[in-house]
C-alpha cells in the first residue's frame, strides 16, 4: 500500500479483504499525521496505534499493554495527549503528532533535548510516549488546567507552576519499567522553566 497516496481500486485492506468487498466494515480514512495527509483503506476497528505502526511505519509509539494503562503509545491528537491504543483511527478528524513529528528543521524539540541531557531514559521503550505526554502536559499547565494536586487556592485560569509533585501527578499515566522517573521530572522542569 502506498502510504502517502490514495489507495487504488481493489487494494487489500488490513484484514485481507479488497476495497468494496466488505463496505460496512472498512472504508477510506483520511488522517493528517505529522503534517502529511494520508488516505488509507482501513477496517473500522483499526486503532490509531496499529495504523501508525503497521500502515505508516511510524514505530515510535509503542504497543505496551494495549489497554491504555502504560502510556507507551501516547501521541497528540489535536494537541491533546491520547493513548493511541484506545482510539480508533476512523475517529481522528484532528491532526495527529507522533514523536517522529516533534522535531523541526532547527533540531529536536526542547523536551527531546532535555531528556537526553538529563539521561531521562534507559531502555527507551516508554520514551516516545513520555515525551509526547510531557509536551501536552506543559500546554495544559500553561493554560491553567489544574491537576489532582493543584492547590485549590492556586491561580485561576493562569499558568501553573510545575512543581515536582505537579509533574509526577500529570505524568502518572506514563509508566517507566526502568524507573527513570527522577530524571524525567528534571527534564520536564528544565523545559517548563
Coordinates of N, CA and C in Angstrom, one line a residue:
X1 N 0.8 -1.2 0.0 CA 0.0 0.0 0.0 C 0.9 1.2 0.0
X2 N 0.6 2.2 -0.8 CA 1.3 3.4 -0.9 C 0.9 4.3 0.3
X3 N 1.8 4.5 1.2 CA 1.4 5.2 2.5 C 1.0 6.7 2.2
X4 N 1.6 7.3 1.3 CA 1.4 8.8 1.1 C 0.3 9.1 0.1
X5 N -0.1 8.1 -0.6 CA -1.1 8.4 -1.7 C -2.5 7.8 -1.4
X6 N -3.3 7.9 -2.4 CA -4.6 7.3 -2.3 C -4.5 5.8 -2.6
X7 N -5.5 5.1 -2.1 CA -5.5 3.6 -2.3 C -6.0 3.4 -3.7
X8 N -5.6 2.3 -4.3 CA -6.0 2.0 -5.7 C -7.2 1.1 -5.6
X9 N -7.9 0.9 -6.7 CA -9.1 0.0 -6.7 C -8.6 -1.4 -6.3
X10 N -9.5 -2.1 -5.6 CA -9.2 -3.5 -5.1 C -7.9 -3.6 -4.3
X11 N -7.6 -2.5 -3.6 CA -6.4 -2.6 -2.7 C -6.8 -3.4 -1.5
X12 N -5.9 -4.3 -1.1 CA -6.2 -5.2 0.1 C -6.3 -4.3 1.3
X13 N -7.3 -4.6 2.2 CA -7.4 -4.0 3.4 C -6.6 -4.7 4.5
X14 N -6.5 -4.2 5.7 CA -5.7 -4.9 6.7 C -6.2 -6.3 7.0
X15 N -7.5 -6.6 6.8 CA -8.0 -7.9 7.1 C -7.9 -8.8 5.9
X16 N -7.3 -8.3 4.8 CA -7.1 -9.2 3.6 C -8.2 -9.0 2.6
X17 N -9.3 -8.3 3.0 CA -10.4 -8.0 2.0 C -10.0 -6.9 1.1
X18 N -10.6 -6.9 -0.1 CA -10.3 -5.9 -1.0 C -11.3 -4.8 -0.9
X19 N -10.9 -3.6 -1.3 CA -11.8 -2.4 -1.2 C -13.1 -2.7 -1.9
X20 N -14.2 -2.5 -1.2 CA -15.5 -2.7 -1.8 C -16.1 -4.1 -1.4
X21 N -15.2 -5.0 -1.0 CA -15.7 -6.4 -0.6 C -16.5 -6.4 0.6
X22 N -16.1 -5.6 1.7 CA -16.9 -5.5 2.9 C -17.1 -4.1 3.2
X23 N -18.0 -3.4 2.4 CA -18.2 -2.0 2.5 C -18.7 -1.5 3.9
X24 N -19.3 -2.4 4.7 CA -19.7 -2.0 6.0 C -18.7 -2.1 7.1
X25 N -17.5 -2.7 6.8 CA -16.5 -2.9 7.8 C -15.2 -2.1 7.6
X26 N -15.1 -1.5 6.4 CA -13.9 -0.8 6.1 C -14.2 0.4 5.1
X27 N -13.3 1.4 5.1 CA -13.5 2.5 4.2 C -12.2 3.3 4.1
X28 N -12.2 4.2 3.3 CA -11.0 5.1 3.1 C -11.1 6.1 4.3
X29 N -9.9 6.2 5.0 CA -9.8 7.1 6.1 C -8.7 8.1 5.8
X30 N -9.0 9.4 6.0 CA -8.1 10.4 5.8 C -7.5 10.9 7.1
X31 N -6.2 10.7 7.3 CA -5.5 11.1 8.5 C -4.4 12.1 8.2
X32 N -4.3 13.2 9.0 CA -3.2 14.1 8.9 C -2.3 13.8 10.0
X33 N -1.1 13.3 9.7 CA -0.1 12.8 10.7 C 1.2 13.5 10.4
X34 N 1.7 14.2 11.4 CA 3.0 15.0 11.3 C 3.0 15.9 10.1
X35 N 1.9 16.5 9.8 CA 1.9 17.5 8.7 C 1.6 16.9 7.3
X36 N 1.5 15.6 7.2 CA 1.2 14.9 5.9 C -0.2 14.3 6.0
X37 N -1.0 14.4 4.9 CA -2.3 13.8 4.9 C -2.2 12.4 4.2
X38 N -2.7 11.4 4.8 CA -2.7 10.0 4.3 C -4.1 9.6 4.0
X39 N -4.4 8.9 2.9 CA -5.6 8.3 2.6 C -5.4 6.8 2.7
X40 N -6.0 6.1 3.7 CA -5.8 4.7 3.9 C -7.1 4.0 3.9
X41 N -7.1 2.8 3.4 CA -8.2 1.9 3.4 C -8.1 1.0 4.7
X42 N -9.0 1.3 5.6 CA -8.8 0.6 7.0 C -10.1 0.0 7.4
X43 N -10.0 -1.1 8.1 CA -11.1 -1.7 8.8 C -11.5 -0.7 9.9
X44 N -12.7 -0.5 10.1 CA -13.2 0.5 11.1 C -12.7 0.2 12.5
X45 N -12.3 -1.0 12.8 CA -11.9 -1.4 14.1 C -10.4 -1.2 14.3
X46 N -9.7 -0.6 13.3 CA -8.2 -0.4 13.4 C -7.9 0.7 14.4
X47 N -7.1 0.5 15.4 CA -6.7 1.6 16.3 C -5.7 2.5 15.6
X48 N -5.7 3.7 16.2 CA -4.7 4.7 15.7 C -3.3 4.1 15.9
X49 N -3.0 3.4 17.0 CA -1.7 2.9 17.2 C -1.3 1.9 16.1
X50 N -2.2 1.0 15.8 CA -1.9 0.0 14.7 C -1.8 0.7 13.3
X51 N -2.6 1.7 13.1 CA -2.5 2.5 11.9 C -1.1 3.1 11.8
X52 N -0.7 3.8 12.8 CA 0.7 4.4 12.8 C 1.8 3.4 12.6
X53 N 1.7 2.3 13.3 CA 2.9 1.4 13.3 C 2.8 0.5 12.0
X54 N 1.6 -0.1 11.7 CA 1.6 -1.1 10.6 C 1.3 -0.5 9.2
X55 N 0.7 0.7 9.2 CA 0.4 1.2 7.9 C 1.2 2.4 7.5
X56 N 1.8 3.2 8.5 CA 2.5 4.4 8.2 C 4.0 4.2 8.5
X57 N 4.4 3.1 9.1 CA 5.8 2.8 9.5 C 6.3 3.8 10.5
X58 N 5.4 4.4 11.3 CA 5.8 5.3 12.4 C 5.8 4.5 13.7
X59 N 6.9 4.0 14.0 CA 7.0 3.0 15.1 C 7.5 3.6 16.5
X60 N 7.5 4.9 16.6 CA 7.8 5.5 17.9 C 6.9 5.2 19.0
X61 N 5.6 5.3 18.7 CA 4.6 4.9 19.7 C 4.6 3.4 19.8
X62 N 4.7 2.9 21.0 CA 4.9 1.5 21.3 C 3.6 0.9 21.8
X63 N 3.4 -0.4 21.5 CA 2.3 -1.2 22.0 C 2.8 -1.9 23.2
X64 N 2.5 -1.3 24.4 CA 2.9 -1.8 25.7 C 1.8 -2.8 26.2
X65 N 0.8 -2.2 26.8 CA -0.2 -3.0 27.4 C -1.4 -3.2 26.5
X66 N -1.6 -2.4 25.5 CA -2.7 -2.4 24.6 C -4.1 -2.2 25.3
X67 N -4.0 -1.6 26.5 CA -5.3 -1.4 27.3 C -5.3 0.0 27.9
X68 N -4.5 0.9 27.4 CA -4.5 2.3 27.9 C -4.0 2.5 29.3
X69 N -3.1 1.6 29.8 CA -2.7 1.7 31.2 C -1.2 2.1 31.3
X70 N -0.4 2.0 30.3 CA 1.0 2.2 30.4 C 1.5 3.5 29.8
X71 N 0.8 4.0 28.8 CA 1.2 5.3 28.2 C 2.3 5.2 27.1
X72 N 2.8 4.0 26.8 CA 3.8 3.8 25.8 C 3.4 4.3 24.4
X73 N 2.1 4.3 24.2 CA 1.5 4.6 22.9 C 1.0 6.0 22.8
X74 N 1.4 6.9 23.8 CA 0.8 8.3 23.8 C 1.3 9.1 22.6
X75 N 0.3 9.7 21.9 CA 0.6 10.6 20.8 C -0.3 11.8 21.1
X76 N -0.2 12.8 20.2 CA -1.0 14.0 20.4 C -2.0 14.0 19.2
X77 N -3.3 14.2 19.6 CA -4.4 14.4 18.6 C -5.0 15.7 18.9
X78 N -4.9 16.6 17.9 CA -5.4 18.0 18.1 C -4.7 18.7 19.3
X79 N -3.4 18.3 19.6 CA -2.7 18.9 20.6 C -2.9 18.3 22.0
X80 N -3.8 17.4 22.1 CA -4.1 16.7 23.4 C -3.5 15.3 23.4
X81 N -3.0 14.9 24.5 CA -2.4 13.5 24.6 C -3.5 12.5 24.7
X82 N -3.3 11.4 23.9 CA -4.2 10.3 23.9 C -3.4 9.0 23.9
X83 N -4.0 7.9 24.5 CA -3.4 6.6 24.3 C -3.9 6.1 23.0
X84 N -3.0 6.0 22.0 CA -3.5 5.7 20.7 C -4.0 4.2 20.5
X85 N -3.7 3.4 21.6 CA -4.2 2.0 21.5 C -5.7 2.0 21.8
X86 N -6.3 3.1 22.3 CA -7.7 3.2 22.7 C -8.5 4.0 21.7
X87 N -7.9 4.6 20.7 CA -8.5 5.5 19.8 C -8.6 4.8 18.4
X88 N -9.8 4.7 17.8 CA -10.0 4.2 16.5 C -9.5 5.2 15.5
X89 N -8.8 4.8 14.5 CA -8.2 5.7 13.5 C -9.3 6.5 12.8
X90 N -10.4 5.8 12.5 CA -11.6 6.4 11.8 C -12.2 7.6 12.5
X91 N -11.9 7.7 13.8 CA -12.5 8.8 14.6 C -11.5 10.0 14.6
X92 N -10.4 9.9 14.1 CA -9.4 11.0 14.2 C -9.6 12.1 13.1
X93 N -10.3 13.1 13.5 CA -10.5 14.2 12.5 C -9.7 15.4 12.8
X94 N -8.8 15.3 13.8 CA -7.8 16.4 14.1 C -6.4 15.9 13.8
X95 N -5.5 16.8 13.6 CA -4.1 16.4 13.3 C -3.5 15.6 14.4
X96 N -2.7 14.6 13.9 CA -2.0 13.7 14.8 C -0.5 14.0 14.8
X97 N 0.1 14.1 16.0 CA 1.5 14.3 16.1 C 2.1 13.2 16.9
X98 N 3.1 12.5 16.3 CA 3.8 11.5 17.0 C 5.2 12.0 17.3
X99 N 6.0 11.1 18.0 CA 7.3 11.5 18.4 C 8.2 11.9 17.2
X100 N 7.9 11.2 16.1 CA 8.6 11.5 14.8 C 8.3 12.9 14.3
X101 N 7.2 13.5 14.7 CA 6.8 14.8 14.2 C 7.2 15.9 15.1
X102 N 7.8 15.7 16.2 CA 8.1 16.7 17.2 C 9.3 17.6 16.8
X103 N 10.3 16.9 16.2 CA 11.5 17.7 15.8 C 11.2 18.5 14.6
X104 N 11.9 19.6 14.5 CA 11.7 20.5 13.4 C 13.0 20.7 12.6
X105 N 12.9 21.6 11.6 CA 14.1 21.8 10.8 C 15.3 22.3 11.6
X106 N 15.0 23.0 12.7 CA 16.0 23.6 13.6 C 16.6 22.6 14.6
X107 N 16.0 21.4 14.6 CA 16.6 20.4 15.5 C 15.5 19.7 16.4
X108 N 15.9 19.1 17.4 CA 15.0 18.3 18.3 C 14.1 19.3 19.0
X109 N 12.9 18.8 19.5 CA 12.0 19.5 20.3 C 12.8 19.7 21.7
X110 N 12.6 20.9 22.4 CA 13.3 21.1 23.6 C 13.1 19.9 24.6
X111 N 12.0 19.3 24.7 CA 11.8 18.2 25.6 C 12.7 17.0 25.2
X112 N 12.9 16.8 23.9 CA 13.8 15.7 23.4 C 15.2 16.0 23.9
X113 N 15.6 17.2 23.7 CA 17.0 17.6 24.1 C 17.1 17.5 25.6
X114 N 16.1 17.9 26.4 CA 16.2 17.8 27.8 C 16.2 16.3 28.3
X115 N 15.5 15.4 27.7 CA 15.5 14.0 28.0 C 16.9 13.5 27.8
X116 N 17.6 13.9 26.8 CA 19.0 13.4 26.5 C 19.9 14.0 27.6
X117 N 19.8 15.3 27.8 CA 20.7 16.0 28.7 C 20.6 15.5 30.1
X118 N 19.4 15.1 30.5 CA 19.1 14.6 31.9 C 19.1 13.1 32.0
X119 N 19.5 12.4 31.0 CA 19.5 11.0 31.0 C 18.2 10.4 31.5
X120 N 17.1 11.0 30.9 CA 15.8 10.6 31.4 C 15.2 9.4 30.6
X121 N 16.1 8.5 30.2 CA 15.7 7.3 29.5 C 16.7 6.2 29.8
X122 N 16.3 5.0 29.8 CA 17.2 3.9 29.9 C 17.0 3.0 28.7
X123 N 16.0 2.1 28.8 CA 15.8 1.2 27.6 C 15.2 2.0 26.5
X124 N 14.5 3.1 26.7 CA 13.9 3.9 25.7 C 12.5 3.5 25.2
X125 N 12.0 2.4 25.7 CA 10.7 1.9 25.2 C 9.6 2.9 25.5
X126 N 9.6 3.4 26.6 CA 8.5 4.3 27.0 C 8.7 5.8 26.6
X127 N 10.0 6.1 26.2 CA 10.4 7.5 26.0 C 9.5 8.2 25.0
X128 N 9.2 7.7 23.8 CA 8.3 8.5 22.9 C 7.0 8.9 23.6
X129 N 6.3 8.0 24.3 CA 5.1 8.3 24.9 C 5.3 9.3 26.1
X130 N 6.4 9.1 26.8 CA 6.7 10.1 27.9 C 6.9 11.5 27.3
X131 N 7.6 11.6 26.2 CA 7.9 13.0 25.7 C 6.6 13.6 25.1
X132 N 5.8 12.8 24.4 CA 4.5 13.3 23.8 C 3.6 13.7 24.9
X133 N 3.5 12.9 26.0 CA 2.7 13.3 27.1 C 3.2 14.6 27.8
X134 N 4.5 14.7 27.9 CA 5.1 15.9 28.6 C 4.8 17.2 27.7
X135 N 4.8 17.0 26.4 CA 4.5 18.2 25.5 C 3.1 18.7 25.8
X136 N 2.2 17.8 25.8 CA 0.8 18.2 26.1 C 0.6 18.7 27.5
X137 N 1.3 18.0 28.5 CA 1.2 18.4 29.9 C 1.7 19.9 30.1
X138 N 2.7 20.3 29.4 CA 3.2 21.6 29.5 C 2.2 22.6 29.0
X139 N 1.5 22.3 27.9 CA 0.5 23.1 27.3 C -0.7 23.2 28.3
X140 N -1.1 22.1 28.9 CA -2.2 22.1 29.9 C -1.9 23.0 31.1
X141 N -0.7 22.9 31.6 CA -0.3 23.7 32.7 C -0.2 25.2 32.4
X142 N 0.3 25.5 31.2 CA 0.3 26.9 30.7 C -1.1 27.5 30.5
X143 N -2.0 26.6 30.2 CA -3.4 27.1 30.1 C -4.2 27.1 31.4
X144 N -3.5 26.7 32.5 CA -4.1 26.8 33.8 C -5.0 25.6 34.2
X145 N -4.9 24.5 33.5 CA -5.7 23.3 33.8 C -5.1 22.7 35.1
X146 N -5.9 22.6 36.2 CA -5.4 22.0 37.4 C -5.3 20.5 37.3
X147 N -4.5 20.0 38.2 CA -4.4 18.6 38.4 C -5.0 18.2 39.8
X148 N -4.9 16.9 40.1 CA -5.4 16.5 41.4 C -4.6 17.1 42.6
X149 N -3.3 17.5 42.3 CA -2.5 18.0 43.4 C -2.4 19.5 43.4
X150 N -3.1 20.2 42.4 CA -3.0 21.6 42.4 C -3.8 22.2 43.6
X151 N -3.2 23.2 44.2 CA -3.8 23.8 45.4 C -5.1 24.5 45.0
X152 N -6.2 24.3 45.8 CA -7.4 24.9 45.4 C -7.4 26.4 45.4
X153 N -6.5 27.0 46.1 CA -6.4 28.5 46.1 C -5.3 29.0 45.1
X154 N -4.9 28.1 44.2 CA -3.9 28.5 43.2 C -4.5 29.5 42.2
X155 N -3.6 29.9 41.3 CA -4.1 30.9 40.3 C -5.2 30.3 39.4
X156 N -6.2 31.1 39.2 CA -7.3 30.6 38.4 C -7.2 31.0 37.0
X157 N -7.1 30.0 36.1 CA -7.0 30.2 34.7 C -5.7 30.6 34.1
X158 N -4.7 30.9 35.0 CA -3.4 31.3 34.5 C -2.4 30.2 34.5
X159 N -1.3 30.4 34.0 CA -0.2 29.3 34.0 C 0.1 28.8 35.4
X160 N 0.3 27.5 35.5 CA 0.6 26.9 36.8 C 2.0 26.7 36.9
X161 N 2.5 26.8 38.1 CA 3.9 26.5 38.4 C 4.0 24.9 38.5
X162 N 4.9 24.4 37.8 CA 5.1 22.9 37.7 C 6.1 22.5 38.8
X163 N 5.6 22.2 39.9 CA 6.5 21.6 41.0 C 6.8 20.2 40.7
X164 N 7.7 19.5 41.3 CA 7.9 18.1 41.1 C 6.7 17.3 41.3
X165 N 5.9 17.7 42.4 CA 4.7 16.9 42.7 C 3.7 17.1 41.5
X166 N 3.5 18.3 41.0 CA 2.6 18.5 39.8 C 3.1 17.7 38.6
X167 N 4.4 17.7 38.3 CA 4.9 16.9 37.2 C 4.6 15.4 37.4
X168 N 4.9 14.9 38.6 CA 4.7 13.5 38.8 C 3.2 13.1 38.6
X169 N 2.3 13.9 39.2 CA 0.9 13.7 39.1 C 0.4 13.7 37.6
X170 N 0.9 14.7 36.9 CA 0.4 14.9 35.5 C 1.0 13.9 34.6
X171 N 2.2 13.3 34.9 CA 2.8 12.3 34.1 C 2.5 10.8 34.6
X172 N 1.6 10.7 35.6 CA 1.4 9.4 36.2 C 0.8 8.4 35.2
X173 N 0.2 8.8 34.1 CA -0.3 7.8 33.1 C 0.7 7.2 32.2
X174 N 2.0 7.6 32.4 CA 3.1 7.1 31.6 C 4.0 6.3 32.5
X175 N 4.1 5.0 32.3 CA 4.9 4.2 33.2 C 6.3 4.0 32.6
X176 N 7.3 3.8 33.5 CA 8.7 3.5 33.0 C 9.2 2.4 33.8
X177 N 9.4 1.2 33.2 CA 9.8 0.0 33.9 C 11.2 0.1 34.4
X178 N 12.0 1.0 33.8 CA 13.4 1.2 34.2 C 13.5 2.1 35.4
X179 N 12.5 2.9 35.7 CA 12.5 3.7 36.9 C 13.2 5.0 36.7
X180 N 13.2 5.6 35.5 CA 13.9 6.9 35.2 C 13.1 8.1 35.7
X181 N 12.1 7.9 36.5 CA 11.2 9.0 36.9 C 11.9 10.3 37.4
X182 N 12.9 10.2 38.3 CA 13.5 11.4 38.8 C 14.1 12.2 37.7
X183 N 14.7 11.5 36.7 CA 15.4 12.3 35.6 C 14.3 12.8 34.6
X184 N 13.2 12.1 34.5 CA 12.1 12.6 33.7 C 11.6 13.9 34.3
X185 N 11.4 14.0 35.6 CA 10.9 15.2 36.3 C 11.9 16.3 36.1
X186 N 13.2 16.0 36.2 CA 14.2 17.0 36.0 C 14.1 17.6 34.5
X187 N 14.0 16.7 33.6 CA 13.9 17.2 32.2 C 12.7 18.1 31.9
X188 N 11.6 17.7 32.5 CA 10.3 18.5 32.3 C 10.5 19.8 33.0
X189 N 11.0 19.8 34.2 CA 11.2 21.0 34.9 C 12.1 22.0 34.2
X190 N 13.1 21.5 33.6 CA 14.0 22.4 32.8 C 13.3 23.1 31.7
X191 N 12.5 22.3 30.9 CA 11.8 22.9 29.8 C 10.6 23.8 30.3
X192 N 10.0 23.5 31.4 CA 8.9 24.3 31.9 C 9.4 25.6 32.4
X193 N 10.7 25.7 32.9 CA 11.2 26.9 33.4 C 11.7 27.8 32.2

